mmCIF file of N, CA and C in Angstrom:
data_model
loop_
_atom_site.group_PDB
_atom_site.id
_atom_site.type_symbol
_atom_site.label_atom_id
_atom_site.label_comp_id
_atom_site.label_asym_id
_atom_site.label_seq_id
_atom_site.Cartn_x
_atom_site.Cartn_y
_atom_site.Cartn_z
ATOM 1 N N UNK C 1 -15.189 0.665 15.278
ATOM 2 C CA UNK C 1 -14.015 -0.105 14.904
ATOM 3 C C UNK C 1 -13.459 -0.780 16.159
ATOM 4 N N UNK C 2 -13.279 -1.879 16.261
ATOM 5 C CA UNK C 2 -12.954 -2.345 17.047
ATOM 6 C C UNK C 2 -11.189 -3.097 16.742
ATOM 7 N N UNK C 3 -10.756 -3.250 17.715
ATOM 8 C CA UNK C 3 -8.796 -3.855 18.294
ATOM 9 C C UNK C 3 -8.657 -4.461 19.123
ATOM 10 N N UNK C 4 -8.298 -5.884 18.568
ATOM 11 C CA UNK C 4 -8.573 -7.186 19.812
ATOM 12 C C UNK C 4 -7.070 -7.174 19.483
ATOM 13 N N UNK C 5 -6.174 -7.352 21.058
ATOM 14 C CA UNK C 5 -4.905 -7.271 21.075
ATOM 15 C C UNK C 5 -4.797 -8.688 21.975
ATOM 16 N N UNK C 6 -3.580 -9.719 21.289
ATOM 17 C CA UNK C 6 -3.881 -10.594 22.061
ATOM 18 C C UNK C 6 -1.943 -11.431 22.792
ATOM 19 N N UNK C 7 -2.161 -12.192 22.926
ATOM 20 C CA UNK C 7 -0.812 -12.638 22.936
ATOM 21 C C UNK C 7 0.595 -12.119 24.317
ATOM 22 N N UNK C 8 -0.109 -11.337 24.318
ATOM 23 C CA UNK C 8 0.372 -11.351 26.056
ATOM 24 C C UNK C 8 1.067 -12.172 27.149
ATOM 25 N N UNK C 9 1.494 -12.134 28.188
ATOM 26 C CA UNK C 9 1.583 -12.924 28.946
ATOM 27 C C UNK C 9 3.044 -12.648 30.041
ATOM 28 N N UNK C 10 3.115 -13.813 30.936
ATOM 29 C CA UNK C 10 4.301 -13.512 31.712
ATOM 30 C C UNK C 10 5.059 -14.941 31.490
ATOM 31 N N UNK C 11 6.350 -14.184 30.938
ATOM 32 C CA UNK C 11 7.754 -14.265 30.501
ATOM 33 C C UNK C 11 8.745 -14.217 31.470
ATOM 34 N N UNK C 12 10.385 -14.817 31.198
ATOM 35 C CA UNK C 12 11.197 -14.780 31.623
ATOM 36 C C UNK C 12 12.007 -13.706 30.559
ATOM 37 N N UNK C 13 13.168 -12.676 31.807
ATOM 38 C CA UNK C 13 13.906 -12.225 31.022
ATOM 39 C C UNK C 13 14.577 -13.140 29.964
ATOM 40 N N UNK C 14 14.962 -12.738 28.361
ATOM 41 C CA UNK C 14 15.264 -13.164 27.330
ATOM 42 C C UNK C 14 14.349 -13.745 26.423
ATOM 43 N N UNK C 15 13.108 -13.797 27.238
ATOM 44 C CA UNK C 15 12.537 -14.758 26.389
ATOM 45 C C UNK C 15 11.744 -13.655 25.395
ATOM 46 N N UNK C 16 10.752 -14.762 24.443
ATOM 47 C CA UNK C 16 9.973 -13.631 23.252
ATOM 48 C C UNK C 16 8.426 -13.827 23.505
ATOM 49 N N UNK C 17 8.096 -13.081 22.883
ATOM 50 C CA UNK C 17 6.712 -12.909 22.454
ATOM 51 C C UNK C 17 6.045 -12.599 21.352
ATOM 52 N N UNK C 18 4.925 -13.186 20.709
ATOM 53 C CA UNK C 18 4.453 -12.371 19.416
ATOM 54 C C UNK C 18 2.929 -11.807 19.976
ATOM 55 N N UNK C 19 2.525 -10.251 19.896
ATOM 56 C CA UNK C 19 1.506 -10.057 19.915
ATOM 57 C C UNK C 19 1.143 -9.784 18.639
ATOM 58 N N UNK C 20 -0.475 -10.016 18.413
ATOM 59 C CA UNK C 20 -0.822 -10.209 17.865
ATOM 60 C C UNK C 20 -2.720 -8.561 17.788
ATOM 61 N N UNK C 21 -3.257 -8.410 16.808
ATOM 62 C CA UNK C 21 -4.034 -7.422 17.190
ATOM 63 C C UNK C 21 -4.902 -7.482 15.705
ATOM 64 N N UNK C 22 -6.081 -8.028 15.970
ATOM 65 C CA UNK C 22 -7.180 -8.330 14.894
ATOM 66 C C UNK C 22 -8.306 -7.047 14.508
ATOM 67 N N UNK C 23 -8.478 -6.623 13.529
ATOM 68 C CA UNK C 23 -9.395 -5.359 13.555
ATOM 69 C C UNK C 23 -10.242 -5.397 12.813
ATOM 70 N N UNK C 24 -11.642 -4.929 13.012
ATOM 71 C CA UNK C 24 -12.676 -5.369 12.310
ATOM 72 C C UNK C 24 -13.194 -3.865 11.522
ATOM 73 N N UNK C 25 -11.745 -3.326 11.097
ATOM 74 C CA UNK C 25 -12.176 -1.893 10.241
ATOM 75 C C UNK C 25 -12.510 -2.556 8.590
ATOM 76 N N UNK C 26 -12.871 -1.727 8.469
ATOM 77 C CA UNK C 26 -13.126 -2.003 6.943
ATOM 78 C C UNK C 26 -12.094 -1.669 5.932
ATOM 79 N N UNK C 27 -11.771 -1.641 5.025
ATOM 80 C CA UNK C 27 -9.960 -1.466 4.341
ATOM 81 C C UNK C 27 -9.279 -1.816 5.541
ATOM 82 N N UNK C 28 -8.690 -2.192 6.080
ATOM 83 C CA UNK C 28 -7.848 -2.148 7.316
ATOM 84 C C UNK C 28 -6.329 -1.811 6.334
ATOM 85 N N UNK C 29 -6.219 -2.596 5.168
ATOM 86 C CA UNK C 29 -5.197 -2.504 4.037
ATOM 87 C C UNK C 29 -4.616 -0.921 4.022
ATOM 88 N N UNK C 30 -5.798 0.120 3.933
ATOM 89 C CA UNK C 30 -5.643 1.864 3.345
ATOM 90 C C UNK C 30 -4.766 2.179 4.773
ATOM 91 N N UNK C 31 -4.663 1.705 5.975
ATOM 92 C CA UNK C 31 -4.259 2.433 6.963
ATOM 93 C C UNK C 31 -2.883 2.168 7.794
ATOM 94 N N UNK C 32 -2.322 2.851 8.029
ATOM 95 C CA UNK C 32 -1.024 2.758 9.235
ATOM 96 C C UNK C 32 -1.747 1.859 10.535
ATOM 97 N N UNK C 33 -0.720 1.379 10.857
ATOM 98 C CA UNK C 33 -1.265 0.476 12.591
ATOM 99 C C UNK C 33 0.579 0.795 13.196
ATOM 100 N N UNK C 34 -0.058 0.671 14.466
ATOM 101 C CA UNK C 34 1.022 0.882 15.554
ATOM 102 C C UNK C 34 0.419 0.366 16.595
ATOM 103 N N UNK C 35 1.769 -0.415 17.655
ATOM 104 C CA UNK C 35 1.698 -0.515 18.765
ATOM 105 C C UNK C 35 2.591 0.411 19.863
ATOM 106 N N UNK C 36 2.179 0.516 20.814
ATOM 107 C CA UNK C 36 1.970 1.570 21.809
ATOM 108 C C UNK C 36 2.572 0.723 22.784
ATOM 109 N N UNK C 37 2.669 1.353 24.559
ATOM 110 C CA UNK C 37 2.787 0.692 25.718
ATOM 111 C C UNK C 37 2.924 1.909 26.708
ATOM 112 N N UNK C 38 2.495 0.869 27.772
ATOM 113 C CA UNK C 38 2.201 2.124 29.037
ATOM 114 C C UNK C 38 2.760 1.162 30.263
ATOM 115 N N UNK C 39 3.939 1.690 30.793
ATOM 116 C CA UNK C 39 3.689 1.172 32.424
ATOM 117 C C UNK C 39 3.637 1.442 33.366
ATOM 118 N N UNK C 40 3.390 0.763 34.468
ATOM 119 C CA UNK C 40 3.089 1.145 35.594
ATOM 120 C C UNK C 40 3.426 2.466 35.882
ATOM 121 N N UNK C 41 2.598 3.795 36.044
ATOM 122 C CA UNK C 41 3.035 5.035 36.784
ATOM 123 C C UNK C 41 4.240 5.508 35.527
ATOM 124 N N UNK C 42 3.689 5.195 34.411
ATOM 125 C CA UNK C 42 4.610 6.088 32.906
ATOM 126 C C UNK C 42 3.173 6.704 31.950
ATOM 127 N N UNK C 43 3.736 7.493 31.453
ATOM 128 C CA UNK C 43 2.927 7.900 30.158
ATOM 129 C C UNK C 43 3.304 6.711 29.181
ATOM 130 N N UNK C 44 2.114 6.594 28.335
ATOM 131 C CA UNK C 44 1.885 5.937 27.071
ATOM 132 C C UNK C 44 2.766 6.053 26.267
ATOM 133 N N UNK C 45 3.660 5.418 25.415
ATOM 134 C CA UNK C 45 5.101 5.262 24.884
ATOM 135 C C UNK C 45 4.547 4.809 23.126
ATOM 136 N N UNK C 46 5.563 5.293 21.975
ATOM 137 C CA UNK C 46 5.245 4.966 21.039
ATOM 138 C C UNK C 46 6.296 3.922 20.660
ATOM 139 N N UNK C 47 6.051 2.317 20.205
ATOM 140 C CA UNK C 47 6.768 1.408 20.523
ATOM 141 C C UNK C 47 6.913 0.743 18.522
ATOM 142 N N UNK C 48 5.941 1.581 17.899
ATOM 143 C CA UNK C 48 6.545 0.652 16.507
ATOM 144 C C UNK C 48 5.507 1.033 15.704
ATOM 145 N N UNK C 49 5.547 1.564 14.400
ATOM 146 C CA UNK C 49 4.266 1.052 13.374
ATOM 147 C C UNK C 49 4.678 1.173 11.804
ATOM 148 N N UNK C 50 3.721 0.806 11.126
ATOM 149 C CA UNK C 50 4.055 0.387 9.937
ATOM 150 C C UNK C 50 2.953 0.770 8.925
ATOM 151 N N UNK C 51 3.465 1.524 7.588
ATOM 152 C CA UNK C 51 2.190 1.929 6.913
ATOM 153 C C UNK C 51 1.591 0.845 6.198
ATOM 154 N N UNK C 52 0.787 0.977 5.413
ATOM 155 C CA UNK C 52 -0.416 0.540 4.542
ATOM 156 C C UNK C 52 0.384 -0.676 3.858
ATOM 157 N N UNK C 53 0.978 -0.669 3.351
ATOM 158 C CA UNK C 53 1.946 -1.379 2.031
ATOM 159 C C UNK C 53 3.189 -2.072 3.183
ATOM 160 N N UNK C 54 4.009 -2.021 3.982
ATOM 161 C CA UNK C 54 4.691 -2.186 5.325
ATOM 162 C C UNK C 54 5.931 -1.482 4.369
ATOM 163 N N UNK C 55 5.974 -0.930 3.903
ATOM 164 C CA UNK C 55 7.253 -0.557 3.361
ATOM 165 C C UNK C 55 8.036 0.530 3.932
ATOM 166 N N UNK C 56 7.139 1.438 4.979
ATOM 167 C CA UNK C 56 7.476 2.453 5.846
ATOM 168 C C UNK C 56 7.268 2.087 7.108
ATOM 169 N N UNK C 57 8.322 1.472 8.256
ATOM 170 C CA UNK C 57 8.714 1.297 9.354
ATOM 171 C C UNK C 57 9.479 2.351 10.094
ATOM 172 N N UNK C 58 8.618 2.358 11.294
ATOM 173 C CA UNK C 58 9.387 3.037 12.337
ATOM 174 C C UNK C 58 9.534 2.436 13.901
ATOM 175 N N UNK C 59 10.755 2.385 14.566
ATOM 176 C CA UNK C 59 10.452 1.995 15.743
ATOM 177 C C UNK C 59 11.516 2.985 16.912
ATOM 178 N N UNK C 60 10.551 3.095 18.238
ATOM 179 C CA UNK C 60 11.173 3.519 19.119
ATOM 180 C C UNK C 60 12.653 2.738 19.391
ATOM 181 N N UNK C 61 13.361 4.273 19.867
ATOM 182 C CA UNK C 61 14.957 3.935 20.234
ATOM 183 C C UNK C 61 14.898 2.174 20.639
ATOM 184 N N UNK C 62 13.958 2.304 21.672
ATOM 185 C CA UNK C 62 14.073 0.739 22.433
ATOM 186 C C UNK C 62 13.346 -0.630 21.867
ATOM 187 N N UNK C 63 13.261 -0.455 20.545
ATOM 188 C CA UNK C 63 12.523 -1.388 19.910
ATOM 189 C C UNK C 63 13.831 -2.008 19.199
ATOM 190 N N UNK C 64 14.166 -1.013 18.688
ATOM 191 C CA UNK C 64 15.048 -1.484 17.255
ATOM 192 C C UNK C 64 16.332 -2.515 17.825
ATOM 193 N N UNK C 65 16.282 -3.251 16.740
ATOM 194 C CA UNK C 65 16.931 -4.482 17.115
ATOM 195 C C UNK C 65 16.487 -5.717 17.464
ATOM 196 N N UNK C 66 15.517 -5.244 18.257
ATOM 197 C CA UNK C 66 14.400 -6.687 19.163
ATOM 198 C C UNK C 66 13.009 -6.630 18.721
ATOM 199 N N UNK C 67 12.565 -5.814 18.115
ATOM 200 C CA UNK C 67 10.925 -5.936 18.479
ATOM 201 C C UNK C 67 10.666 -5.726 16.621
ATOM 202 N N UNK C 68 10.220 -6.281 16.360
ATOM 203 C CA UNK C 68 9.641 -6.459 14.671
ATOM 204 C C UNK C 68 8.195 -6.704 14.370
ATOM 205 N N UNK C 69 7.816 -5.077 13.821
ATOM 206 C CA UNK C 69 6.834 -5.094 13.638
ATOM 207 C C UNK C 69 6.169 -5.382 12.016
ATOM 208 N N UNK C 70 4.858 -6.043 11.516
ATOM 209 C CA UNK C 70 4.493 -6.632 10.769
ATOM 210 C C UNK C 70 2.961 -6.541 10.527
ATOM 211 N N UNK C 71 2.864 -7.033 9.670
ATOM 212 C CA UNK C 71 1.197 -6.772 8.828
ATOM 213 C C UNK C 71 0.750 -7.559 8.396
ATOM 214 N N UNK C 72 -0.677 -8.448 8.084
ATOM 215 C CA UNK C 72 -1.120 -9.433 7.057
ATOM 216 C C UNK C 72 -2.580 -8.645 6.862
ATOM 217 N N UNK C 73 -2.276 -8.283 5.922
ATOM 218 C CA UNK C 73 -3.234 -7.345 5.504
ATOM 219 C C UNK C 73 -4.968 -7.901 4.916
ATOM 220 N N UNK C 74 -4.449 -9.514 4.410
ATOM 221 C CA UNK C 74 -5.738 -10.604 4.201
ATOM 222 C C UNK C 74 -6.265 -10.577 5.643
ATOM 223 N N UNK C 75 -5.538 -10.954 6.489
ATOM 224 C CA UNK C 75 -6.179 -11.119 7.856
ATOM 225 C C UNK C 75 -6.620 -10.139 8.766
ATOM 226 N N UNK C 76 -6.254 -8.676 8.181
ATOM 227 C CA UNK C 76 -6.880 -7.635 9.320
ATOM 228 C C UNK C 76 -6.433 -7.433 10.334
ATOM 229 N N UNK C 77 -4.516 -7.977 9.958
ATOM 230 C CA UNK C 77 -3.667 -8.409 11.514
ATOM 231 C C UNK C 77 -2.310 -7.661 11.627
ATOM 232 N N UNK C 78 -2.346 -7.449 12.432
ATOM 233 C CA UNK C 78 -0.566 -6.614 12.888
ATOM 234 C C UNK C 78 -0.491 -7.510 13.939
ATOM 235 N N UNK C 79 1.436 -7.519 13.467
ATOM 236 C CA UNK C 79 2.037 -8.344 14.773
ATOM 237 C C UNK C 79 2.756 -7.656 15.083
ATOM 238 N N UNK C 80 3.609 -7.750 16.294
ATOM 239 C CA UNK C 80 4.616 -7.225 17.125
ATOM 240 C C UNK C 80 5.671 -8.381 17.775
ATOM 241 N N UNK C 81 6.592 -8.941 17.085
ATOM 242 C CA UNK C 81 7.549 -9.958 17.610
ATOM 243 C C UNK C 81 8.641 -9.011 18.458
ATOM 244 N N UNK C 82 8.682 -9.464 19.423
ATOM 245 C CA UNK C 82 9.499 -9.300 20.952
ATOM 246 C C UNK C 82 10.452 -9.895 21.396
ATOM 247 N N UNK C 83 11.631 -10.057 20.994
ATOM 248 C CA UNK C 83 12.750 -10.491 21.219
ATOM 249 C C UNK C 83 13.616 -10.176 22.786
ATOM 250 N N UNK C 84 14.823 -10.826 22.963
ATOM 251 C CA UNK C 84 15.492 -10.012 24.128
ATOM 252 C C UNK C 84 14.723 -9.465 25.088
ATOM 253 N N UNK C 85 13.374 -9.802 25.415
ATOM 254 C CA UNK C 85 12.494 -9.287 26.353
ATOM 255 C C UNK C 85 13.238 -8.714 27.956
ATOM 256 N N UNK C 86 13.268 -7.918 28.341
ATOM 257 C CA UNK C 86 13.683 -7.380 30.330
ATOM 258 C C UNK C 86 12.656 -6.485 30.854
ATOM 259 N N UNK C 87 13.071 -7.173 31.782
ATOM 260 C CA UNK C 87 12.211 -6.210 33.078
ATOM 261 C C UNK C 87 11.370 -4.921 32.174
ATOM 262 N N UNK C 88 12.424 -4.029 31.682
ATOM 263 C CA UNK C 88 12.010 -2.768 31.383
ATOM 264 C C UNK C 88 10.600 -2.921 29.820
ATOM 265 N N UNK C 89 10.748 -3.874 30.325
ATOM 266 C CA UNK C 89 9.510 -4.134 28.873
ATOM 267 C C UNK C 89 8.108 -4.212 29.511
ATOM 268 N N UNK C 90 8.240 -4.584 30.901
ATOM 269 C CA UNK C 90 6.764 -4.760 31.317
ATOM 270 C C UNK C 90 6.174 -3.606 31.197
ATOM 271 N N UNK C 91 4.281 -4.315 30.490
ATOM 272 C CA UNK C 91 3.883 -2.538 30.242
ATOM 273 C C UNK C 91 2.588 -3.480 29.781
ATOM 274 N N UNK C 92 1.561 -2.887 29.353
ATOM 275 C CA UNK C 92 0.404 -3.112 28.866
ATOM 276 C C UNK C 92 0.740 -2.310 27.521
ATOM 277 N N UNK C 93 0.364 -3.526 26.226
ATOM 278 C CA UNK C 93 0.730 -3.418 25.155
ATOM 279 C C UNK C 93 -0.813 -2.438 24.266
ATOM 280 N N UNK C 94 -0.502 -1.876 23.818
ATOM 281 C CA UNK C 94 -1.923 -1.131 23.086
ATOM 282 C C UNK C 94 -1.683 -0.918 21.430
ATOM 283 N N UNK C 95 -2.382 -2.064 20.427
ATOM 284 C CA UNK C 95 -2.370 -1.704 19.278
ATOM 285 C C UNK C 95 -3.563 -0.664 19.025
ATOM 286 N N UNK C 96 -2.905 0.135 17.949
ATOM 287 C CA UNK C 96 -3.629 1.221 17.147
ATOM 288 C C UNK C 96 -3.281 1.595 15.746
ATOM 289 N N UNK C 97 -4.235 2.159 15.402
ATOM 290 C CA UNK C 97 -4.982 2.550 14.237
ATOM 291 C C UNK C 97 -4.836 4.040 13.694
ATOM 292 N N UNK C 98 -3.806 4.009 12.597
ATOM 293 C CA UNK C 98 -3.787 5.620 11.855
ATOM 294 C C UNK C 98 -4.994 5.983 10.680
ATOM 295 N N UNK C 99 -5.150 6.842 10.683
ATOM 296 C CA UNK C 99 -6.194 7.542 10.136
ATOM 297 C C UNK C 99 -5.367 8.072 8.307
ATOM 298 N N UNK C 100 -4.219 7.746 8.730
ATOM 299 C CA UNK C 100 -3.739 7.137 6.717
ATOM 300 C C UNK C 100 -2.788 6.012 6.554
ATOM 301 N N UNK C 101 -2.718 6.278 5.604
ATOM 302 C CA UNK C 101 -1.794 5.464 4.999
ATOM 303 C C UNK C 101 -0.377 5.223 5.602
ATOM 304 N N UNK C 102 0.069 6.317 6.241
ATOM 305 C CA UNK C 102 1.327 6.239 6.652
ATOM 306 C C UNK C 102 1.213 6.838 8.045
ATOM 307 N N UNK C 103 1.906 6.506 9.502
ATOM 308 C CA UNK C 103 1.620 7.337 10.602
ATOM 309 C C UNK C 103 2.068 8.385 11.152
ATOM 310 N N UNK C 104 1.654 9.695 10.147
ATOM 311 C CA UNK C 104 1.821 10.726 10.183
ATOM 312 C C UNK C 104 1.367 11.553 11.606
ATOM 313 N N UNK C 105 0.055 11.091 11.759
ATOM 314 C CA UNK C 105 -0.877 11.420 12.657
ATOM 315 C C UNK C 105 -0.873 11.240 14.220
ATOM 316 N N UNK C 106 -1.149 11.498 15.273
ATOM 317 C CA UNK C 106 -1.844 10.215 16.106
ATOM 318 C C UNK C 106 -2.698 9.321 15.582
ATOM 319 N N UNK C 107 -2.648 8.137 16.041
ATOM 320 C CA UNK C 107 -3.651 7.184 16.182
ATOM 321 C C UNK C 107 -5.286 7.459 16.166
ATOM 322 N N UNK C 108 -6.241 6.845 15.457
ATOM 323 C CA UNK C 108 -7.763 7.381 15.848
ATOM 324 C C UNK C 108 -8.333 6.299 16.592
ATOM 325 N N UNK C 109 -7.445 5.020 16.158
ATOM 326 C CA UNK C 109 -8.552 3.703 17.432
ATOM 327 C C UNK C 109 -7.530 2.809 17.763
ATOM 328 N N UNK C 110 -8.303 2.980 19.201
ATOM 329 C CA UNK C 110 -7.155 1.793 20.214
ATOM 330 C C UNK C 110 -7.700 0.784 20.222
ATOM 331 N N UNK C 111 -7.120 0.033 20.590
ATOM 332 C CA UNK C 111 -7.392 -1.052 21.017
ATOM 333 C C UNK C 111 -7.219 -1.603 22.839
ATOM 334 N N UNK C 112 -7.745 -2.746 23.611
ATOM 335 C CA UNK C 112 -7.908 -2.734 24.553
ATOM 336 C C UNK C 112 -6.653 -3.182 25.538
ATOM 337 N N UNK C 113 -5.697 -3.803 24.817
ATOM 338 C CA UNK C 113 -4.574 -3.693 25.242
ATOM 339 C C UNK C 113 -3.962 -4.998 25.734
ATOM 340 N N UNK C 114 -3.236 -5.486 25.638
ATOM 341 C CA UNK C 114 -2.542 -6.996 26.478
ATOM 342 C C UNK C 114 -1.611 -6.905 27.391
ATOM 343 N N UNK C 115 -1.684 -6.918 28.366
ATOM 344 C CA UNK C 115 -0.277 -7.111 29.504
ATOM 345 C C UNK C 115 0.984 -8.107 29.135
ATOM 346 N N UNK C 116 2.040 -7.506 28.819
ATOM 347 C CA UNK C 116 3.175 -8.375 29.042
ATOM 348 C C UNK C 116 4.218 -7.795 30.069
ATOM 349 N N UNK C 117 4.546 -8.846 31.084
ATOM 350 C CA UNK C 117 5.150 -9.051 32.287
ATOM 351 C C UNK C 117 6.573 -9.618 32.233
ATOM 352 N N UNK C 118 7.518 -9.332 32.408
ATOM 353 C CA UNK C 118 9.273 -9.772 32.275
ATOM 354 C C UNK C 118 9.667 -10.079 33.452
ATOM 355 N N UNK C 119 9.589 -11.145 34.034
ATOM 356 C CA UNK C 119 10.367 -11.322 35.463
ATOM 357 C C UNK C 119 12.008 -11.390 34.960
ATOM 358 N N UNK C 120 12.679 -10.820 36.027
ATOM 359 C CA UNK C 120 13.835 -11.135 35.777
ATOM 360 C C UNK C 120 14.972 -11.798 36.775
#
């Protein structure tokens, strides 16, 4: 199974971003997806995901409000819109893959990850 994470890049504080993360699972529809982030000299952070149907959302303390996460389930695609972007956002972004319907679990497949950078 593969997780092409894309959409990345370097930003000014305030500004947005949409990442974006294409998967070549099969049902991709039956499963939870989440995005993740890691920065520099931090452990791996749980930043947002959404089950099967998107009707069950969750997002870290530091998401909510700014960061909206999403599904197109024809396309095999999760997004991650990034609002209010700062400094404290820089991180290498990592979409993933739950093993049901809802993300009960850890994650079973990562993906390779996109850098987004916040100068401020």
């Amino acid at each position: 199974v593969q997780l092409q994470a894309s959409g990345g890049g370097l930003v000014q504080a305030g500004d947005s971003l949409r990442l974006s993360c294409v998967t070549s699972r099969r049902k991709f529809s039956d499963y939870a997806m989440g995005w993740f982030r890691q920065a520099p000299a931090k452990e791996r952070e749980f930043v947002a995901a959404i089950s099967w149907n998107s009707v069950s959302i969750e997002y870290a303390d530091f998401a909510k409000g700014r960061f909206t996460i999403t599904r197109d389930n024809a396309k095999n695609t999760v997004y991650l819109q990034m609002n209010s972007l700062s400094s404290e956002d820089t991180a290498v972004y990592y979409c993933a893959a739950y093993g049901h319907v809802a993300p009960v679990d850890p994650p079973i497949y990562w993906g390779q990850g996109t850098q987004v950078t916040v100068s401020s």
